[in-house]
Amino acid sequence: MPEMPDLTRKRLPQHAIDYSQRIPNNVDLANDRALQRALERWQPAFLNWWNETGPENTTNLQVYLRTAVSVDRDGWANFGYVRMPEYRWGIFLTPQDENRTIHFGDHKGEPAWQDVPGEYRSPLRRIIVTQGDTEPASVEQQRLLGATCPSLYDLRNLFQVNVEEGRHLWAMVYLLHRYFGRDGREEAEALLLRRSGDPNNPRILTAFNERTSHWLAYYMFTFFTDRDGKFQLAALAESAFDPLARTTKFMLTEEAHHMFIGESGVARVLQRTCEVMREHNLTDASQVRTQGVIDFETLQRFVNFHFSVTLDLFGSEVSSNAASYYTTGLKGRYTEANIKDDHSLASDFYGVPEAANGEIVNRQVPALRALNTRLRDDYTREIQAGLDRWNRIPEKFGIPNRLRLPHVGFHRKIGSFAGSYISPDGRVLSQEDWERQGAAWLPSDSDHAFVNSLMGRVVEPGKFANWIAPPARGINNLPIEFDYVRFG
Ligand code: BYC
């Protein structure tokens, strides 16, 4: 039975990670005994957390997973069967560039920091903790999904995401232990104690306390919320604190597959819905539902929910935190290095939408304070492109329905729209109007009950649940009917 990862039969890349160590790593842990001991003390607590809140009933499974055996191009995606309880989480940073300089903010032009400057300790720790907190939260949110997987292919993809989110937690915990002393160790412990949705000890950011109770919510989450992960990680990959930049860069390589699962997952749902609508010549949502597939109206309500909840993750549109993260060099803009401006933004302005006197207006604010909005706008452009790709599916079938993004002010709990009532098409409503209409724009209990009624475990290789089409191709160029998960 192959061990994890299978290092015996493959030619290993030049900088292969040594999996015989208790904590596989490429940060020379063996030469920092105090750090190694501290992380080895955290490791059993992590494993307890994983067993308690990670994917349920996986003890007897072998899963065809991707594991990094080096951070190089030829080593980060090594595929093979892994017995789930034997999965090994490691610490991987992209290699250090000795000449890297800071390219934005007040420290522009200075060498990147290899240690944490005392004056930035607290905000930097806060950013790392916030990032770290989302990773275990998403694992907790997805814990029960395996029981209702629509196929072996999807089940394998779920576990791939779960183990990688676990590794992303390790990435942040390494930084906390290595650079933040006792405070960092305490934060690392607290990361294992908070729980998604626990009213007494919730996860930090709102979206990570929502439930992911079925596979439609999961695909929407990996499309909308994992893409926030991409943009936040990309902004942190610009950080003057080099170890944070290096670790987030490596995390980003894995993030692409998570977003692919979301985008292709919803596309496959749409494909199946369109096939059934065409076949039976249906237009009415309730008739579509009787065929056991998900109607456009329900999908639209899920788009409305997941987009709005994810926009909250960008923080307030106008934020002095964001301004100071930028000027101090802790967090840059998306693709900072490619932007042609002075990278200090001291005299620039940026348009921020808000509700004022019953309408939506665009207010020019100092660009530094609008950085959350700017990142959100970058994100929204990519999301819109994803929706455009989804909409080609009904177009191809000659079906007139389309999915649309709601207005950025719709259903917001954080930032300048919190407390306003905005319709999906961007009208400012009274509270009374919202109370009358708002529920119709978001998934209802009965929508969830309907979607849940479709969920059932499909684990025969090559078979798919009725409500979702098979993917275009399998994992790692393998056939769709490959045995991606083995039981027993
Ligand atoms: N929920 O100036 P403000 C991922 C707090 S996803 C609750 O508005 P700021 C992943 C904020 O903490 C990416 N609280 O915002 C995806 C602050 O609290 P304090 C995760 C919120 O600070 C899928 C106060 O409101 N990474 O990786 O400019 C699966 C005022 O703050 C929320 C990061 O987020 C909220 N939604 O920006 C797995 C990157 N929003 O200080 C993983 C690190 C704001 O007053 N985090 N608050 O107590 C950050 O850069 C920033 O913390 C934020 C907020 C962008 C989140």
Coordinates of C-alpha atoms and ligand atoms in Angstrom, one line a residue:
M1 CA 0.0 0.0 0.0
P2 CA 1.6 3.3 -1.0
E3 CA 2.7 5.6 1.7
M4 CA 2.2 9.3 1.5
P5 CA 3.5 10.8 -0.6
D6 CA 4.9 8.0 -2.8
L7 CA 8.5 9.1 -3.0
T8 CA 9.9 5.7 -4.0
R9 CA 8.9 5.4 -7.6
K10 CA 9.2 8.9 -8.8
R11 CA 12.3 10.9 -9.7
L12 CA 12.3 13.6 -7.1
P13 CA 12.9 17.3 -7.8
Q14 CA 16.2 18.8 -6.8
H15 CA 15.0 20.5 -3.6
A16 CA 12.8 17.6 -2.4
I17 CA 11.2 18.0 1.0
D18 CA 12.2 15.2 3.5
Y19 CA 9.0 13.4 4.5
S20 CA 10.9 11.2 7.0
Q21 CA 10.9 14.2 9.4
R22 CA 8.1 14.5 11.9
I23 CA 7.1 17.9 10.4
P24 CA 8.0 17.9 6.7
N25 CA 9.5 21.4 5.9
N26 CA 11.8 23.4 3.7
V27 CA 12.6 25.9 6.4
D28 CA 15.5 24.0 8.0
L29 CA 13.5 23.2 11.2
A30 CA 16.1 20.7 12.3
N31 CA 18.5 23.5 13.0
D32 CA 16.1 25.5 15.2
R33 CA 15.5 23.0 18.0
A34 CA 13.3 25.4 20.2
L35 CA 11.0 26.1 17.2
Q36 CA 10.9 22.5 16.2
R37 CA 9.9 21.5 19.8
A38 CA 7.3 24.2 20.0
L39 CA 5.7 23.1 16.6
E40 CA 6.0 19.4 17.6
R41 CA 4.0 20.3 20.7
W42 CA 1.3 22.1 18.6
Q43 CA 1.2 19.1 16.1
P44 CA -0.9 16.7 18.3
A45 CA -3.3 19.5 19.1
F46 CA -3.7 20.1 15.4
L47 CA -4.3 16.4 14.8
N48 CA -6.9 16.3 17.6
W49 CA -8.6 19.3 16.0
W50 CA -8.5 17.6 12.6
N51 CA -10.0 14.4 14.0
E52 CA -12.7 16.3 15.8
T53 CA -13.7 18.8 13.1
G54 CA -12.1 17.7 9.8
P55 CA -13.9 15.6 7.2
E56 CA -16.0 12.9 8.8
N57 CA -15.6 9.2 8.5
T58 CA -12.3 9.2 6.5
T59 CA -10.3 6.8 8.7
N60 CA -10.6 4.0 6.3
L61 CA -10.2 5.9 3.0
Q62 CA -7.4 6.1 0.5
V63 CA -7.6 9.2 -1.5
Y64 CA -5.8 10.1 -4.8
L65 CA -4.3 13.4 -3.6
R66 CA -1.9 16.0 -4.7
T67 CA 1.0 16.6 -2.2
A68 CA 3.9 19.0 -2.5
V69 CA 7.3 17.2 -2.5
S70 CA 9.0 20.5 -3.2
V71 CA 8.0 24.1 -4.0
D72 CA 9.5 23.9 -7.5
R73 CA 7.4 23.7 -10.7
D74 CA 7.9 19.9 -10.9
G75 CA 7.4 19.1 -7.3
W76 CA 4.4 21.0 -5.9
A77 CA 1.9 18.7 -7.5
N78 CA 2.8 15.1 -6.8
F79 CA -0.2 12.7 -7.1
G80 CA -0.7 9.4 -5.4
Y81 CA -3.0 7.5 -3.0
V82 CA -2.9 8.6 0.6
R83 CA -4.5 6.9 3.5
M84 CA -6.3 9.9 5.1
P85 CA -5.2 9.4 8.7
E86 CA -1.6 9.3 7.4
Y87 CA -1.7 12.6 5.6
R88 CA 1.4 14.7 6.5
W89 CA 1.0 18.4 6.8
G90 CA 4.2 20.4 6.2
I91 CA 5.7 23.9 6.1
F92 CA 6.7 25.2 2.7
L93 CA 7.9 28.6 1.7
T94 CA 9.0 29.7 -1.8
P95 CA 12.8 30.3 -1.9
Q96 CA 14.2 33.5 -0.5
D97 CA 15.3 36.2 -3.0
E98 CA 18.3 37.8 -1.2
N99 CA 17.8 41.0 -3.2
R100 CA 14.1 41.5 -2.7
T101 CA 13.2 45.1 -1.8
I102 CA 10.0 46.6 -0.6
H103 CA 8.1 48.1 -3.5
F104 CA 5.4 50.2 -1.9
G105 CA 4.6 52.4 1.1
D106 CA 6.9 54.4 3.3
H107 CA 9.6 51.8 3.2
K108 CA 9.7 51.6 -0.6
G109 CA 13.2 50.7 -1.8
E110 CA 14.5 49.3 1.5
P111 CA 15.4 45.6 1.7
A112 CA 12.5 43.3 2.6
W113 CA 12.3 42.4 6.3
Q114 CA 13.5 39.0 7.3
D115 CA 12.2 39.6 10.8
V116 CA 9.3 41.6 12.2
P117 CA 10.0 45.2 13.1
G118 CA 9.0 45.8 16.7
E119 CA 6.6 48.7 15.8
Y120 CA 4.6 46.5 13.4
R121 CA 4.4 43.4 15.5
S122 CA 0.8 43.8 16.6
P123 CA -0.9 44.6 13.2
L124 CA 1.2 42.0 11.5
R125 CA 0.2 39.3 14.0
R126 CA -3.4 40.4 13.6
I127 CA -3.3 39.9 9.8
I128 CA -1.6 36.5 10.1
V129 CA -4.1 35.4 12.7
T130 CA -7.0 36.6 10.6
Q131 CA -5.7 34.8 7.6
G132 CA -4.9 31.7 9.6
D133 CA -8.4 31.6 11.2
T134 CA -10.1 31.2 7.8
E135 CA -8.3 28.0 7.0
P136 CA -9.5 25.7 9.8
A137 CA -12.9 27.5 9.6
S138 CA -13.5 26.3 6.1
V139 CA -12.6 22.7 7.0
E140 CA -15.1 22.8 9.8
Q141 CA -17.8 24.2 7.5
Q142 CA -17.2 21.4 5.1
R143 CA -17.0 18.5 7.6
L144 CA -20.2 16.7 6.7
L145 CA -20.2 17.0 3.0
G146 CA -18.5 13.7 2.3
A147 CA -21.7 11.9 3.3
T148 CA -23.6 13.3 0.4
C149 CA -21.0 13.5 -2.4
P150 CA -22.3 13.5 -5.9
S151 CA -19.4 11.4 -7.2
L152 CA -16.0 9.9 -6.2
Y153 CA -14.3 12.6 -8.3
D154 CA -16.1 15.3 -6.2
L155 CA -15.3 13.5 -3.0
R156 CA -11.7 13.4 -3.8
N157 CA -11.7 17.1 -4.7
L158 CA -13.4 17.9 -1.3
F159 CA -10.6 16.1 0.6
Q160 CA -7.9 17.8 -1.5
V161 CA -9.3 21.2 -0.5
N162 CA -9.6 20.1 3.1
V163 CA -6.0 18.9 3.5
E164 CA -4.6 21.9 1.8
E165 CA -6.6 24.3 4.0
G166 CA -5.1 22.4 6.9
R167 CA -1.7 23.0 5.4
H168 CA -2.5 26.7 5.0
L169 CA -3.2 26.8 8.7
W170 CA 0.3 25.2 9.3
A171 CA 1.7 28.0 7.1
M172 CA 0.4 30.7 9.3
V173 CA 1.1 28.8 12.5
Y174 CA 4.8 28.5 11.5
L175 CA 5.0 32.3 11.1
L176 CA 3.4 32.8 14.5
H177 CA 5.7 30.4 16.3
R178 CA 8.8 31.5 14.4
Y179 CA 8.4 35.3 14.6
F180 CA 6.0 36.2 17.4
G181 CA 7.3 34.3 20.5
R182 CA 5.0 33.6 23.3
D183 CA 2.1 35.7 21.8
G184 CA 2.4 33.8 18.6
R185 CA 2.2 30.4 20.4
E186 CA -0.9 31.5 22.2
E187 CA -2.5 32.7 19.0
A188 CA -1.6 29.3 17.4
E189 CA -3.4 27.5 20.2
A190 CA -6.4 29.8 19.9
L191 CA -6.7 29.0 16.2
L192 CA -7.5 25.4 17.2
L193 CA -10.1 26.5 19.8
R194 CA -12.4 28.8 17.8
R195 CA -15.1 27.0 15.9
S196 CA -17.1 28.0 12.8
G197 CA -20.5 29.0 13.9
D198 CA -19.9 28.6 17.6
P199 CA -21.7 31.5 19.3
N200 CA -19.3 31.4 22.3
N201 CA -16.1 31.2 20.3
P202 CA -16.7 31.9 16.7
R203 CA -14.3 32.2 13.8
I204 CA -13.1 35.8 13.3
L205 CA -14.6 36.8 9.9
T206 CA -18.4 36.6 9.3
A207 CA -18.5 34.4 6.2
F208 CA -16.6 31.7 8.0
N209 CA -19.4 31.2 10.5
E210 CA -22.0 30.5 7.8
R211 CA -23.0 26.9 7.2
T212 CA -21.9 25.0 4.1
S213 CA -24.7 22.5 4.4
H214 CA -24.8 21.0 0.9
W215 CA -22.8 20.7 -2.2
L216 CA -24.3 23.7 -4.0
A217 CA -23.2 25.9 -1.1
Y218 CA -19.8 24.3 -1.3
Y219 CA -19.4 25.1 -5.0
M220 CA -20.6 28.6 -4.4
F221 CA -18.2 29.0 -1.4
T222 CA -15.2 27.7 -3.4
F223 CA -16.1 30.0 -6.3
F224 CA -16.8 33.2 -4.4
T225 CA -15.0 32.8 -1.0
D226 CA -11.9 31.0 -2.1
R227 CA -11.4 33.7 -4.6
D228 CA -11.4 36.3 -1.8
G229 CA -8.6 34.0 -0.5
K230 CA -6.7 34.4 -3.7
F231 CA -6.9 38.2 -3.6
Q232 CA -6.1 38.6 0.1
L233 CA -3.2 36.2 -0.3
A234 CA -2.0 38.0 -3.4
A235 CA -2.0 41.3 -1.4
L236 CA -0.1 39.6 1.4
A237 CA 2.4 38.1 -1.1
E238 CA 3.5 41.7 -1.7
S239 CA 4.3 42.2 2.0
A240 CA 7.5 43.8 3.1
F241 CA 7.7 40.9 5.7
D242 CA 9.4 38.5 3.4
P243 CA 8.5 35.2 5.2
L244 CA 4.8 36.1 4.9
A245 CA 5.3 37.0 1.2
R246 CA 7.0 33.7 0.6
T247 CA 4.5 31.5 2.4
T248 CA 1.5 33.2 0.8
K249 CA 3.0 32.8 -2.7
F250 CA 3.2 29.1 -2.2
M251 CA -0.4 29.0 -0.9
L252 CA -1.6 30.7 -4.0
T253 CA -0.4 27.9 -6.2
E254 CA -2.8 25.6 -4.5
E255 CA -5.7 28.1 -4.4
A256 CA -6.2 27.8 -8.2
H257 CA -7.6 24.3 -7.9
H258 CA -10.0 25.3 -5.1
M259 CA -11.5 28.0 -7.3
F260 CA -11.6 25.6 -10.2
I261 CA -13.8 23.3 -8.1
G262 CA -16.2 26.1 -7.5
E263 CA -16.3 27.4 -11.0
S264 CA -16.6 24.0 -12.7
G265 CA -18.9 22.7 -10.0
V266 CA -21.5 25.4 -10.6
A267 CA -20.9 25.1 -14.4
R268 CA -21.7 21.4 -14.1
V269 CA -24.9 22.2 -12.2
L270 CA -25.9 24.7 -14.9
Q271 CA -25.1 22.2 -17.6
R272 CA -27.3 19.5 -16.1
T273 CA -30.2 22.0 -15.5
C274 CA -30.0 23.2 -19.1
E275 CA -29.9 19.6 -20.4
V276 CA -33.1 18.8 -18.5
M277 CA -34.8 22.0 -19.4
R278 CA -34.1 21.4 -23.1
E279 CA -35.0 17.8 -23.0
H280 CA -38.4 18.4 -21.4
N281 CA -38.9 21.8 -22.8
L282 CA -39.3 23.4 -19.3
T283 CA -39.2 27.1 -18.3
D284 CA -41.0 27.1 -15.0
A285 CA -38.8 26.8 -11.9
S286 CA -41.2 24.4 -10.1
Q287 CA -41.3 22.1 -13.1
V288 CA -37.5 22.2 -13.3
R289 CA -37.4 21.1 -9.7
T290 CA -39.7 18.2 -10.2
Q291 CA -37.0 16.8 -12.6
G292 CA -34.5 16.7 -9.7
V293 CA -32.3 19.5 -10.9
I294 CA -31.7 23.0 -9.6
D295 CA -33.6 25.9 -11.2
F296 CA -32.0 29.2 -12.3
E297 CA -34.0 31.2 -9.7
T298 CA -32.6 29.1 -6.9
L299 CA -29.1 29.4 -8.3
Q300 CA -29.5 33.1 -8.5
R301 CA -30.4 33.4 -4.8
F302 CA -27.3 31.4 -3.9
V303 CA -25.2 33.7 -6.1
N304 CA -26.8 36.7 -4.3
F305 CA -26.0 35.2 -0.9
H306 CA -22.4 34.0 -1.5
F307 CA -21.3 37.1 -3.4
S308 CA -22.7 39.5 -0.7
V309 CA -21.3 37.5 2.2
T310 CA -17.9 37.3 0.5
L311 CA -17.8 41.1 -0.2
D312 CA -18.0 41.6 3.6
L313 CA -14.6 39.8 3.8
F314 CA -12.9 42.8 2.2
G315 CA -13.7 44.9 5.3
S316 CA -15.0 48.4 5.2
E317 CA -14.9 50.3 1.9
V318 CA -13.1 53.1 3.6
S319 CA -10.6 51.8 6.1
S320 CA -7.8 53.4 8.1
N321 CA -6.5 49.9 8.9
A322 CA -6.1 49.3 5.2
A323 CA -4.3 52.6 4.7
S324 CA -1.9 51.9 7.5
Y325 CA -1.3 48.3 6.4
Y326 CA -0.2 49.8 3.0
T327 CA 1.9 52.7 4.1
T328 CA 3.8 50.5 6.6
G329 CA 4.4 47.9 3.9
L330 CA 2.4 45.0 5.5
K331 CA -0.1 44.4 2.8
G332 CA 0.1 45.6 -0.8
R333 CA -2.4 45.9 -3.7
Y334 CA -3.3 43.1 -6.1
T335 CA -0.3 42.8 -8.6
E336 CA 1.3 45.8 -6.9
A337 CA 4.5 45.4 -8.9
N338 CA 2.7 45.8 -12.2
I339 CA 0.8 48.9 -11.3
K340 CA 2.3 52.0 -12.9
D341 CA 2.1 54.7 -10.2
D342 CA 4.2 56.0 -7.3
H343 CA 3.3 53.1 -5.0
S344 CA 2.7 55.5 -2.1
L345 CA -0.8 56.8 -3.2
A346 CA -0.4 59.8 -0.8
S347 CA -2.1 62.2 -3.2
D348 CA -4.5 59.9 -5.1
F349 CA -8.2 59.4 -4.9
Y350 CA -10.5 56.4 -5.6
G351 CA -14.2 56.2 -6.1
V352 CA -16.2 54.4 -3.4
P353 CA -19.9 53.7 -3.8
E354 CA -22.3 54.4 -0.9
A355 CA -25.9 55.0 -0.2
A356 CA -26.8 58.7 0.5
N357 CA -30.2 60.4 0.5
G358 CA -32.0 57.5 -1.1
E359 CA -29.5 56.8 -3.9
I360 CA -26.2 55.3 -4.6
V361 CA -23.4 57.8 -5.1
N362 CA -19.8 57.4 -5.9
R363 CA -17.6 59.4 -3.4
Q364 CA -14.0 60.2 -4.1
V365 CA -11.9 59.3 -1.1
P366 CA -8.1 59.3 -0.5
A367 CA -6.9 56.2 -2.3
L368 CA -5.0 54.9 0.7
R369 CA -8.2 54.7 2.7
A370 CA -10.1 53.0 -0.2
L371 CA -7.7 50.1 -0.6
N372 CA -10.3 47.5 0.6
T373 CA -12.6 48.8 -2.1
R374 CA -9.9 48.6 -4.7
L375 CA -9.1 45.0 -3.9
R376 CA -12.8 44.2 -3.9
D377 CA -13.2 45.8 -7.3
D378 CA -10.2 43.7 -8.6
Y379 CA -12.0 40.6 -7.2
T380 CA -15.4 41.6 -8.7
R381 CA -13.9 41.8 -12.1
E382 CA -12.7 38.2 -12.0
I383 CA -16.0 37.1 -10.5
Q384 CA -17.9 38.8 -13.2
A385 CA -15.7 37.0 -15.8
G386 CA -16.6 33.7 -14.1
L387 CA -20.3 34.5 -14.3
D388 CA -19.9 35.4 -18.0
R389 CA -18.4 31.9 -18.6
W390 CA -21.3 30.3 -16.7
N391 CA -23.8 32.2 -18.8
R392 CA -22.4 30.7 -22.0
I393 CA -23.9 27.4 -20.9
P394 CA -27.6 28.5 -21.1
E395 CA -26.7 30.6 -24.2
K396 CA -25.4 27.4 -25.9
F397 CA -28.7 25.6 -25.1
G398 CA -30.7 28.6 -26.4
I399 CA -32.2 29.1 -22.9
P400 CA -32.8 32.8 -22.0
N401 CA -32.0 32.6 -18.3
R402 CA -28.7 34.2 -17.1
L403 CA -27.0 34.6 -13.7
R404 CA -26.2 38.1 -12.5
L405 CA -24.2 39.6 -9.7
P406 CA -26.2 41.6 -7.3
H407 CA -25.2 45.2 -6.6
V408 CA -22.2 45.5 -4.2
G409 CA -24.5 47.2 -1.7
F410 CA -26.9 44.3 -1.6
H411 CA -27.2 42.4 1.8
R412 CA -24.1 43.8 3.3
K413 CA -23.3 43.6 7.0
I414 CA -19.8 45.2 7.0
G415 CA -18.8 48.6 5.6
S416 CA -20.7 51.6 4.3
F417 CA -23.7 49.7 3.1
A418 CA -24.3 48.0 6.5
G419 CA -27.6 49.3 7.8
S420 CA -28.8 50.3 4.3
Y421 CA -31.3 48.2 2.3
I422 CA -30.2 47.8 -1.3
S423 CA -32.0 45.7 -3.9
P424 CA -29.9 43.4 -6.2
D425 CA -30.4 45.9 -9.0
G426 CA -29.0 48.7 -6.9
R427 CA -32.0 50.6 -5.6
V428 CA -32.0 52.0 -2.1
L429 CA -35.0 50.6 -0.3
S430 CA -36.8 51.5 2.9
Q431 CA -36.6 49.0 5.7
E432 CA -40.3 48.3 5.1
D433 CA -39.7 47.5 1.4
W434 CA -36.7 45.3 2.3
E435 CA -38.7 43.4 4.9
R436 CA -41.4 42.8 2.2
Q437 CA -39.1 41.7 -0.6
G438 CA -35.6 40.9 0.8
A439 CA -36.3 37.3 1.6
A440 CA -37.1 36.5 -2.0
W441 CA -33.6 37.5 -3.1
L442 CA -31.8 35.1 -0.7
P443 CA -32.0 31.3 -0.3
S444 CA -34.9 30.4 1.9
D445 CA -35.2 27.4 4.3
S446 CA -37.3 25.7 1.6
D447 CA -34.6 26.3 -1.0
H448 CA -32.1 24.7 1.3
A449 CA -34.5 21.8 2.0
F450 CA -35.0 21.3 -1.8
V451 CA -31.3 21.3 -2.5
N452 CA -30.7 19.0 0.4
S453 CA -33.4 16.7 -0.9
L454 CA -31.3 16.2 -4.0
M455 CA -28.1 15.3 -2.1
G456 CA -27.3 11.6 -1.8
R457 CA -24.1 9.7 -1.7
V458 CA -22.9 8.5 -5.2
V459 CA -19.6 6.5 -4.9
E460 CA -19.7 4.2 -7.9
P461 CA -16.7 5.1 -10.1
G462 CA -17.8 7.2 -13.1
K463 CA -21.3 7.7 -11.8
F464 CA -22.7 11.2 -11.0
A465 CA -25.8 12.4 -9.1
N466 CA -28.7 13.4 -11.3
W467 CA -28.4 17.1 -10.5
I468 CA -24.9 17.6 -11.7
A469 CA -23.1 16.9 -15.0
P470 CA -19.8 15.0 -15.1
P471 CA -16.7 17.1 -15.4
A472 CA -15.0 17.6 -18.8
R473 CA -12.0 15.6 -17.7
G474 CA -10.6 13.8 -14.6
I475 CA -7.8 14.7 -12.2
N476 CA -4.2 14.6 -13.4
N477 CA -5.3 13.5 -16.9
L478 CA -6.9 10.3 -15.5
P479 CA -10.3 9.1 -16.7
I480 CA -13.5 10.4 -15.1
E481 CA -14.3 6.9 -13.9
F482 CA -11.0 6.5 -12.1
D483 CA -11.2 5.2 -8.5
Y484 CA -10.4 8.5 -6.9
V485 CA -11.3 7.3 -3.4
R486 CA -10.9 3.7 -2.2
F487 CA -12.9 2.5 0.8
G488 CA -11.9 0.0 3.5
Ligands
BYC1 N1 -16.1 39.9 9.6 O1 -11.2 48.6 8.6 P1 -12.0 47.4 8.6 C1 -9.3 32.8 2.7 C2 -13.4 43.8 11.4 S1 -10.2 34.2 2.7 C3 -15.8 40.2 10.9 O2 -13.4 47.4 8.1 P2 -9.8 46.0 7.6 C4 -10.0 31.5 2.5 C5 -11.9 44.1 11.3 O3 -11.2 42.9 11.6 C6 -9.0 35.5 3.0 N2 -15.1 41.3 11.2 O4 -11.3 46.2 7.8 C7 -11.1 31.4 1.7 C8 -11.7 45.2 12.2 O5 -11.7 44.7 13.6 P3 -11.0 45.6 14.8 C9 -8.7 35.8 4.4 C10 -14.7 42.1 10.2 O6 -9.1 45.7 8.9 C11 -11.7 30.2 1.6 C12 -13.0 46.0 12.0 O7 -13.9 45.1 11.5 N3 -7.6 36.6 4.6 O8 -8.1 32.8 2.8 O9 -9.2 47.0 6.7 C13 -11.3 29.1 2.3 C14 -12.8 47.2 11.1 O10 -12.0 46.8 10.1 C15 -14.9 41.8 8.8 C16 -7.7 37.9 5.0 O11 -8.8 38.4 5.3 C17 -15.7 40.7 8.6 N4 -16.1 40.3 7.3 O12 -9.9 44.7 6.7 C18 -10.2 29.2 3.1 C19 -6.4 38.7 5.0 N5 -14.3 42.7 8.1 O13 -9.6 45.7 14.3 C20 -9.5 30.4 3.2 C21 -6.1 39.3 6.4 C22 -13.7 43.6 8.9 O14 -11.7 46.9 14.8 N6 -7.1 40.2 6.9 N7 -13.9 43.2 10.2 O15 -11.2 44.7 16.0 C23 -7.2 41.5 6.5 O16 -6.4 41.9 5.7 C24 -8.2 42.3 7.2 O17 -8.4 41.9 8.5 C25 -9.6 42.4 6.5 C26 -10.4 43.5 7.1 C27 -9.5 42.6 5.0 C28 -10.4 41.1 6.7

